[in-house]
Coordinates of C-alpha atoms in Angstrom, one line a residue:
Chain A
X154 CA 12.3 -0.6 20.2
X155 CA 12.2 3.2 19.0
X156 CA 15.0 4.2 17.3
X157 CA 16.9 7.7 18.5
X158 CA 16.5 10.3 16.2
X159 CA 19.4 11.9 14.6
X160 CA 18.2 15.5 13.0
X161 CA 19.3 17.7 10.8
X162 CA 17.9 21.3 10.9
X163 CA 18.7 23.6 8.4
X164 CA 17.9 27.0 8.2
X165 CA 15.4 28.2 5.5
X166 CA 14.9 31.8 4.2
X167 CA 12.8 32.9 1.2
X168 CA 12.7 29.1 0.0
X169 CA 16.5 28.8 0.3
X170 CA 18.6 27.4 2.8
X171 CA 21.0 29.7 4.0
X172 CA 23.9 29.4 6.6
X173 CA 23.8 32.6 8.9
X174 CA 27.2 34.2 10.1
X175 CA 26.5 35.3 13.2
X176 CA 23.2 36.1 12.5
X177 CA 23.7 38.0 9.8
X178 CA 25.2 38.1 6.7
X179 CA 23.4 34.9 5.2
X180 CA 25.1 32.8 2.7
X181 CA 23.3 31.1 0.5
X182 CA 23.6 27.1 0.6
X183 CA 21.6 25.7 -1.7
X184 CA 17.9 24.7 -3.0
X185 CA 15.8 23.4 0.0
X186 CA 14.6 20.3 -2.0
X187 CA 17.9 19.2 -2.6
X188 CA 19.7 19.3 0.3
X189 CA 16.5 17.6 2.1
X190 CA 16.8 14.6 -0.2
X191 CA 20.5 15.0 0.2
X192 CA 20.1 14.5 4.4
X193 CA 17.6 11.9 3.5
X194 CA 19.7 9.6 1.7
X195 CA 22.3 10.1 4.4
X196 CA 19.8 8.5 6.7
X197 CA 18.4 11.5 8.3
X198 CA 15.6 10.4 9.9
X199 CA 13.7 13.7 10.5
X200 CA 14.5 17.3 9.3
X201 CA 13.6 20.3 10.7
X202 CA 13.4 23.5 8.7
X203 CA 13.8 26.6 10.4
X204 CA 12.4 29.8 8.9
X205 CA 14.2 32.6 9.7
X206 CA 12.8 35.1 7.4
X207 CA 9.4 34.8 9.8
X208 CA 9.6 36.0 13.3
X209 CA 12.2 38.8 13.4
X210 CA 9.6 40.9 10.9
X211 CA 6.2 39.4 12.2
X212 CA 5.0 38.6 9.1
X213 CA 4.0 34.9 7.7
X214 CA 6.0 34.0 4.4
X215 CA 5.1 32.0 1.4
X216 CA 4.8 28.6 2.1
X217 CA 5.4 26.9 -1.6
X218 CA 8.7 25.3 -0.3
X219 CA 6.9 23.3 1.8
X220 CA 4.6 21.5 -0.9
X221 CA 7.8 21.4 -2.7
X222 CA 9.4 19.7 -0.2
X223 CA 6.7 17.2 0.8
X224 CA 6.1 16.1 -2.5
X225 CA 9.4 15.0 -2.6
X226 CA 10.9 13.7 0.6
X227 CA 9.7 10.6 2.4
X228 CA 10.5 11.0 5.5
X229 CA 8.9 13.3 8.1
X230 CA 9.9 16.9 8.7
X231 CA 9.0 19.7 11.0
X232 CA 8.5 23.7 10.5
X233 CA 9.5 26.3 12.6
X234 CA 9.4 30.1 12.6
X235 CA 6.9 32.2 12.1
X236 CA 3.5 30.3 13.2
X237 CA 1.7 32.1 15.7
X238 CA -1.9 31.3 15.0
X239 CA -3.9 28.5 14.2
X240 CA -4.6 29.4 10.8
X241 CA -0.4 29.7 9.6
X242 CA -0.3 26.1 11.3
X243 CA -2.9 24.6 9.1
X244 CA -1.5 26.1 6.0
X245 CA 1.7 24.7 7.1
X246 CA 0.6 20.9 7.7
X247 CA -1.7 21.2 4.8
X248 CA 1.0 21.9 2.7
X249 CA 2.6 18.6 4.0
X250 CA 4.7 19.3 7.1
X251 CA 4.5 16.9 9.5
X252 CA 4.3 18.9 12.7
X253 CA 5.0 22.4 13.3
X254 CA 6.9 23.9 15.9
X255 CA 6.7 27.0 18.0
X256 CA 9.0 28.9 20.6
X257 CA 8.3 32.4 20.8
X258 CA 5.1 32.7 20.1
X259 CA 4.1 30.0 22.6
X260 CA 5.5 32.2 25.4
X261 CA 3.9 34.8 24.5
X262 CA 0.6 33.6 24.4
X263 CA 0.8 30.0 25.7
X264 CA -3.0 29.2 25.2
X265 CA -1.5 28.8 21.6
X266 CA -0.4 25.3 22.4
X267 CA -4.0 24.1 23.5
X268 CA -5.5 25.7 20.5
X269 CA -2.9 23.6 17.9
X270 CA -3.1 20.7 19.9
X271 CA -7.0 20.4 20.0
X272 CA -7.3 21.3 16.3
X273 CA -4.4 19.1 14.8
X274 CA -3.5 16.6 17.8
X275 CA -0.6 16.9 20.0
X276 CA 1.1 14.8 18.0
X277 CA 1.8 17.7 15.5
X278 CA 2.9 20.2 18.2
X279 CA 6.5 20.9 19.1
X280 CA 6.9 23.3 21.6
X281 CA 10.6 24.7 21.0
X282 CA 12.6 25.9 23.9
X283 CA 15.5 28.0 24.3
X284 CA 17.1 27.8 27.4
X285 CA 19.9 29.6 29.4
X286 CA 21.5 29.2 32.6
X287 CA 21.7 32.3 34.4
X288 CA 23.9 34.1 37.2
X289 CA 21.6 32.4 40.1
X290 CA 22.1 28.6 38.6
X291 CA 18.6 28.4 37.5
X292 CA 18.0 27.6 33.8
X293 CA 15.5 30.3 32.3
X294 CA 13.7 30.7 28.4
X295 CA 14.9 33.0 26.0
X296 CA 12.6 34.5 23.0
X297 CA 13.4 35.7 19.6
X298 CA 16.7 34.2 19.6
X299 CA 17.2 34.4 16.1
X300 CA 18.1 38.3 16.4
X301 CA 20.2 39.5 19.3
X302 CA 18.8 43.1 19.0
X303 CA 15.2 41.4 19.7
X304 CA 16.2 38.9 22.1
X305 CA 13.7 38.8 25.2
X306 CA 14.2 37.4 28.8
X307 CA 10.9 36.3 30.4
X308 CA 11.4 35.5 33.9
X309 CA 10.3 31.7 33.2
X310 CA 12.2 29.0 34.4
X311 CA 12.8 26.2 32.2
X312 CA 11.8 23.5 34.0
X313 CA 8.0 25.1 35.0
X314 CA 7.8 25.9 31.3
X315 CA 8.5 22.4 30.2
X316 CA 5.8 21.2 32.5
X317 CA 3.5 23.8 31.4
X318 CA 3.7 22.9 27.7
X319 CA 3.0 19.6 28.4
X320 CA 0.1 20.4 30.2
X321 CA -0.9 22.5 27.6
X322 CA -0.9 20.0 24.7
X323 CA 3.0 19.9 23.5
X324 CA 3.6 16.4 21.8
X325 CA 7.2 16.8 21.9
X326 CA 9.9 19.5 23.0
X327 CA 13.0 20.5 21.5
X328 CA 15.5 22.0 24.2
X329 CA 18.1 24.2 22.7
X330 CA 20.7 24.7 25.3
X331 CA 22.1 27.9 24.6
X332 CA 25.2 27.9 26.5
X333 CA 26.3 25.0 24.4
X334 CA 25.0 26.3 21.4
X335 CA 28.0 26.5 18.7
X336 CA 30.8 25.8 21.1
X337 CA 31.0 21.9 19.9
X338 CA 31.7 20.8 23.2
X339 CA 28.8 18.7 23.6
X340 CA 25.1 18.8 24.2
X341 CA 24.6 20.0 27.6
X342 CA 23.9 16.9 29.5
X343 CA 22.8 18.0 33.3
X344 CA 20.0 20.5 31.7
X345 CA 18.8 17.7 29.7
X346 CA 18.8 15.1 32.2
X347 CA 16.7 17.8 34.3
X348 CA 14.2 18.5 31.7
X349 CA 13.8 14.8 30.7
X350 CA 13.1 13.8 34.4
X351 CA 9.7 16.4 33.7
X352 CA 9.4 15.4 30.2
X353 CA 6.7 12.4 29.6
X354 CA 6.7 13.6 25.7
X355 CA 9.7 13.0 23.7
X356 CA 12.3 15.4 23.6
X357 CA 14.6 16.7 21.5
X358 CA 18.2 17.9 22.1
X359 CA 19.7 20.5 20.6
X360 CA 23.2 22.4 20.8
X361 CA 26.7 21.3 21.3
X362 CA 27.2 18.7 18.9
X363 CA 30.5 18.5 17.8
X364 CA 32.0 14.7 17.5
X365 CA 30.2 11.5 17.5
X366 CA 30.4 10.5 21.4
X367 CA 28.3 13.8 21.7
X368 CA 25.2 11.9 20.4
X369 CA 26.4 8.7 22.5
X370 CA 26.4 10.4 25.6
X371 CA 23.1 12.5 25.0
X372 CA 21.3 9.3 24.5
X373 CA 22.8 7.4 27.0
X374 CA 23.1 9.8 29.6
X375 CA 20.1 11.7 28.9
X376 CA 17.7 9.8 27.6
X377 CA 16.8 11.9 24.9
X378 CA 14.6 10.5 22.0
X379 CA 16.4 13.1 19.1
X380 CA 19.5 14.8 18.5
X381 CA 19.3 17.4 16.6
X382 CA 22.4 19.1 15.0
X383 CA 23.2 21.6 12.2
X384 CA 26.4 23.0 11.8
X385 CA 28.1 19.6 11.7
X386 CA 26.2 18.3 9.8
X387 CA 26.2 21.1 7.1
X388 CA 30.1 21.5 7.2
X389 CA 30.5 17.7 6.5
X390 CA 32.4 17.5 10.1
X391 CA 29.9 14.8 11.0
X392 CA 28.5 12.5 8.0
X393 CA 25.3 10.8 9.0
X394 CA 26.2 7.2 7.7
X395 CA 29.1 7.1 9.7
X396 CA 27.7 8.5 12.8
X397 CA 24.7 5.5 12.7
X398 CA 27.4 2.9 12.3
X399 CA 29.4 4.4 15.4
X400 CA 26.3 4.7 17.3
X401 CA 24.9 1.0 15.8
X402 CA 28.4 -0.5 17.1
X403 CA 28.1 1.5 20.6
X404 CA 24.5 -0.3 21.1
X405 CA 22.7 2.5 20.3
X406 CA 19.3 1.8 18.6
X407 CA 19.6 3.7 15.5
X408 CA 17.5 3.3 12.0
X409 CA 19.9 1.1 9.9
X410 CA 17.9 1.1 6.8
Chain B
X225 CA -6.7 1.9 -11.9
X226 CA -8.9 5.0 -9.8
X227 CA -7.2 5.3 -6.4
X228 CA -9.4 7.7 -4.5
X229 CA -8.6 9.4 -1.0
X230 CA -11.3 9.9 1.3
X231 CA -11.3 13.3 1.9
X232 CA -12.0 13.0 6.1
X233 CA -9.9 16.5 6.6
X234 CA -6.9 14.8 8.1
X235 CA -3.8 16.7 7.3
X236 CA -1.7 14.1 6.1
X237 CA -3.8 13.8 2.7
X238 CA -1.7 15.9 0.7
X239 CA 1.5 13.6 1.7
X240 CA -0.3 10.2 1.2
X241 CA -1.0 12.0 -2.6
X242 CA 2.3 13.0 -3.1
X243 CA 3.4 9.2 -1.9
X244 CA 1.5 8.0 -4.4
X245 CA 2.6 10.1 -7.3
X246 CA 6.0 9.1 -6.3
X247 CA 4.4 5.9 -7.3
X248 CA 3.7 7.0 -10.4
X249 CA -0.5 6.7 -9.7
X250 CA -2.4 10.2 -9.4
X251 CA -5.0 10.1 -6.7
X252 CA -8.3 11.7 -6.2
X253 CA -9.7 13.5 -3.1
X254 CA -13.4 12.2 -2.7
X255 CA -15.9 13.1 -0.5
X256 CA -18.8 11.5 -2.5
X257 CA -20.2 7.9 -1.8
X258 CA -20.2 7.4 -5.7
X259 CA -17.1 8.2 -6.5
X260 CA -15.4 6.1 -3.7
X261 CA -17.8 3.1 -4.7
X262 CA -16.6 3.0 -7.9
X263 CA -12.7 3.5 -7.4
X264 CA -10.3 0.2 -7.3
X265 CA -8.4 1.1 -4.3
X266 CA -9.8 3.3 -1.4
X267 CA -7.2 4.8 1.2
X268 CA -8.3 6.4 4.5
X269 CA -6.0 8.6 5.7
X270 CA -6.0 10.3 8.8
X271 CA -4.0 13.0 11.1
X272 CA -6.8 14.0 13.7
X273 CA -8.7 12.0 16.4
X274 CA -11.0 9.0 15.9
X275 CA -13.8 11.3 16.8
X276 CA -13.3 13.9 14.5
X277 CA -12.8 11.7 11.3
X278 CA -15.5 9.6 12.5
X279 CA -17.6 12.8 12.7
X280 CA -16.6 13.7 9.3
X281 CA -17.4 10.7 7.8
X282 CA -21.0 10.8 9.3
X283 CA -21.4 13.9 8.0
X284 CA -20.5 13.3 4.8
X285 CA -22.6 10.0 5.0
X286 CA -19.9 7.8 4.0
X287 CA -20.1 5.0 7.1
X288 CA -22.0 2.6 5.3
X289 CA -20.3 3.4 1.8
X290 CA -16.7 2.4 3.7
X291 CA -18.4 -0.5 5.5
X292 CA -20.0 -1.9 2.3
X293 CA -16.9 -1.7 0.0
X294 CA -15.5 -4.8 -1.6
X295 CA -12.6 -3.1 -3.3
X296 CA -8.9 -3.0 -1.2
X297 CA -9.7 -0.4 1.7
X298 CA -6.2 0.8 3.3
X299 CA -6.7 3.3 6.7
X300 CA -3.6 4.9 7.5
X301 CA -3.3 6.1 11.4
X302 CA -5.8 7.2 12.9
X303 CA -7.3 5.5 9.6
X304 CA -6.2 2.1 10.4
X305 CA -7.7 2.9 14.2
X306 CA -11.1 3.4 12.6
X307 CA -11.5 0.1 11.0
X308 CA -11.9 -1.5 14.4
X309 CA -14.6 -1.2 16.5
X310 CA -14.5 1.2 19.1
X311 CA -11.9 3.5 20.2
X312 CA -10.9 4.5 23.7
X313 CA -10.1 7.8 22.1
X314 CA -13.1 9.9 23.1
X315 CA -14.7 6.8 23.7
X316 CA -15.6 6.9 19.6
X317 CA -17.8 4.2 18.2
X318 CA -15.6 3.1 14.6
X319 CA -16.4 1.3 11.5
X320 CA -16.1 -1.9 13.2
X321 CA -14.9 -4.0 9.8
X322 CA -12.3 -5.6 12.1
X323 CA -12.7 -7.0 15.7
X324 CA -11.0 -5.0 18.6
X325 CA -10.6 -2.3 20.6
X326 CA -8.1 0.7 19.6
X327 CA -6.8 1.8 23.2
X328 CA -4.3 4.4 24.6
X329 CA -0.2 3.4 24.4
X330 CA 0.5 2.6 28.2
X331 CA 3.6 5.3 29.0
X332 CA 6.1 3.8 31.4
X333 CA 9.6 4.1 32.3
X334 CA 11.2 4.8 29.3
X335 CA 8.4 4.6 27.5
X336 CA 7.0 8.1 26.0
X337 CA 3.6 9.1 24.4
X338 CA 3.0 9.9 22.0
X339 CA 4.9 6.8 20.5
X340 CA 6.8 9.3 17.7
X341 CA 9.7 8.0 15.6
X342 CA 11.0 5.0 14.0
X343 CA 10.0 1.6 15.2
X344 CA 10.3 -1.7 13.4
X345 CA 8.0 -3.9 12.0
X346 CA 7.8 -7.5 13.2
X347 CA 6.1 -9.8 10.5
X348 CA 3.5 -12.0 12.1
X349 CA 1.9 -13.4 9.0
X350 CA 3.4 -13.7 5.6
X351 CA 1.1 -11.6 3.3
X352 CA 1.4 -9.8 -0.4
X353 CA 0.9 -6.3 1.7
X354 CA 4.4 -7.1 3.3
X355 CA 6.3 -8.4 0.1
X356 CA 9.9 -7.6 0.1
X357 CA 9.6 -5.6 3.6
X358 CA 13.0 -6.7 5.3
X359 CA 11.8 -8.5 8.8
X360 CA 12.6 -5.4 11.5
X361 CA 12.6 -2.8 9.2
X362 CA 11.7 0.5 10.4
X363 CA 8.8 2.7 9.8
X364 CA 7.6 6.0 11.0
X365 CA 5.1 6.2 13.6
X366 CA 3.4 8.8 15.2
X367 CA 0.4 7.6 17.6
X368 CA -1.0 7.5 21.0
X369 CA -3.8 5.0 20.4
X370 CA -3.1 1.7 18.8
X371 CA -5.2 -1.6 17.9
X372 CA -4.5 -4.6 19.9
X373 CA -2.7 -8.0 18.3
X374 CA -5.3 -9.9 16.7
X375 CA -5.7 -12.7 14.3
X376 CA -6.0 -9.9 11.7
X377 CA -2.3 -8.8 12.8
X378 CA 0.0 -8.9 10.3
X379 CA 2.8 -7.4 11.3
X380 CA 3.6 -5.9 14.9
X381 CA 5.3 -3.4 16.2
X382 CA 6.2 -2.8 20.4
X383 CA 6.4 0.2 22.0
X384 CA 6.4 -0.7 26.1
X385 CA 3.7 -3.3 24.6
X386 CA 3.1 -4.9 21.2
X387 CA 0.5 -3.4 19.6
X388 CA -0.8 -3.9 15.4
X389 CA 1.6 -1.9 13.0
X390 CA -0.1 -3.5 9.7
X391 CA -3.8 -5.4 9.5
X392 CA -5.2 -7.0 7.2
X393 CA -8.5 -8.9 6.9
X394 CA -9.2 -9.9 3.3
X395 CA -9.6 -6.8 1.5
X396 CA -9.9 -4.4 4.7
X397 CA -6.2 -3.2 5.2
X398 CA -4.5 -0.6 7.7
X399 CA -1.3 0.8 8.6
X400 CA -0.5 2.1 12.1
X401 CA 2.7 3.8 10.6
X402 CA 3.0 6.8 8.1
X403 CA 3.8 4.9 5.0
X404 CA 4.1 8.4 3.1
X405 CA 7.0 9.2 5.8
X406 CA 8.3 6.1 6.2
X407 CA 11.1 6.0 3.2
X408 CA 11.4 2.7 1.4
X409 CA 9.3 0.5 3.5
X410 CA 6.9 2.5 3.4
X411 CA 6.8 3.4 -0.3
X412 CA 6.8 -0.6 -0.8
X413 CA 4.2 -0.8 1.3
X414 CA 1.7 1.3 -0.4
X415 CA 3.1 -0.2 -4.2
X416 CA 2.0 -3.5 -2.5
X417 CA -1.9 -2.3 -1.8
X418 CA -1.7 -0.8 -5.4
X419 CA -0.4 -4.2 -6.8
X420 CA -3.1 -6.8 -5.0
X421 CA -4.5 -9.2 -7.3
X422 CA -8.4 -8.2 -6.6
X423 CA -10.5 -10.5 -4.0

């Protein structure tokens, strides 16, 4: 039986892991390889590196760190941020990333999803979706969420976009529920269930983890394949070995070795 | 020991090479028949489609070379699928070193394709390639197609239905999962492959 995945997400800027304080004033948290290996040793099933130096400035960055991570890490990892063409994706994958995740560039030019799937196979192509509930009760996507001044609201319903992204070749969807993000009151089960019902490829939940019980409920009630979290892992509020013991005791299939 | 990685264009070549480096082996990328024939161990990696890798092997004129090898050969992911006769993926004729047809994984209620993540290995045959890999150990899979459980299957896994996770017939071996990304179990499989007694 396929294990449910626990996925810490690390923000990377110029090859270092950083922690943002309200999107600015980034605090250096340490060397990317060291932190990656620490999470690996604790039992993380996969890592996502979100390159925050890339998208806002619309520049592609030095990917040397991808190679450094790949050389040392023996669990899969995904690189997100600043990938907007096949050439950049190829460089990142050839440097050793297992998957690439695209978000704003996919909404700006949906054909990019198909181009990446064609070039590398759907299993390498993750589409990240930032979603928020609007006043009329519909969930709609947001782009450029890394920078409040540049955030945009194209009039696209989240549920429609998830279906379209799969049709174009997304091999996995990461749904970041912005209303829950950073609040630590649990994942947005209602939205994740709605997306799950339309998602035939693996679905990863993001936004809202605060307690071990939140992981149990998102796996059990929204049937997601993976749960992504950042601050609760980085702060040590939730430690992965204890989280896995808890989930195992609740009957959730997790990787135990 | 000379270990070569067949450079058939798969994106995970670098990762496999690093995994071997972590075991103290410096593997060389090779796309030349002579170099491949002269190696002690040959690894055929692949993150791509069966058709793409087979086309590349034909362009490089390596199909007969790989078929004629006598030294241990390990296919990884798509590389393992190519060991079989045929793949449903783009209706692709493969190397035909093992009998069987690679088919698309059946999606179903709660069964998502691609099969992506950590799943358990169920040993079917005791084999030195699986030495010190615990029964039920997790390995990391990413694939939409898989080989059937045949007498050559030494470890199976299950996603909707059972499929071949590790195969072996003499010097021909394959892992559907990614040993380079499967933590301790993956490293152990690579170590075992490097340590096999020559036939």
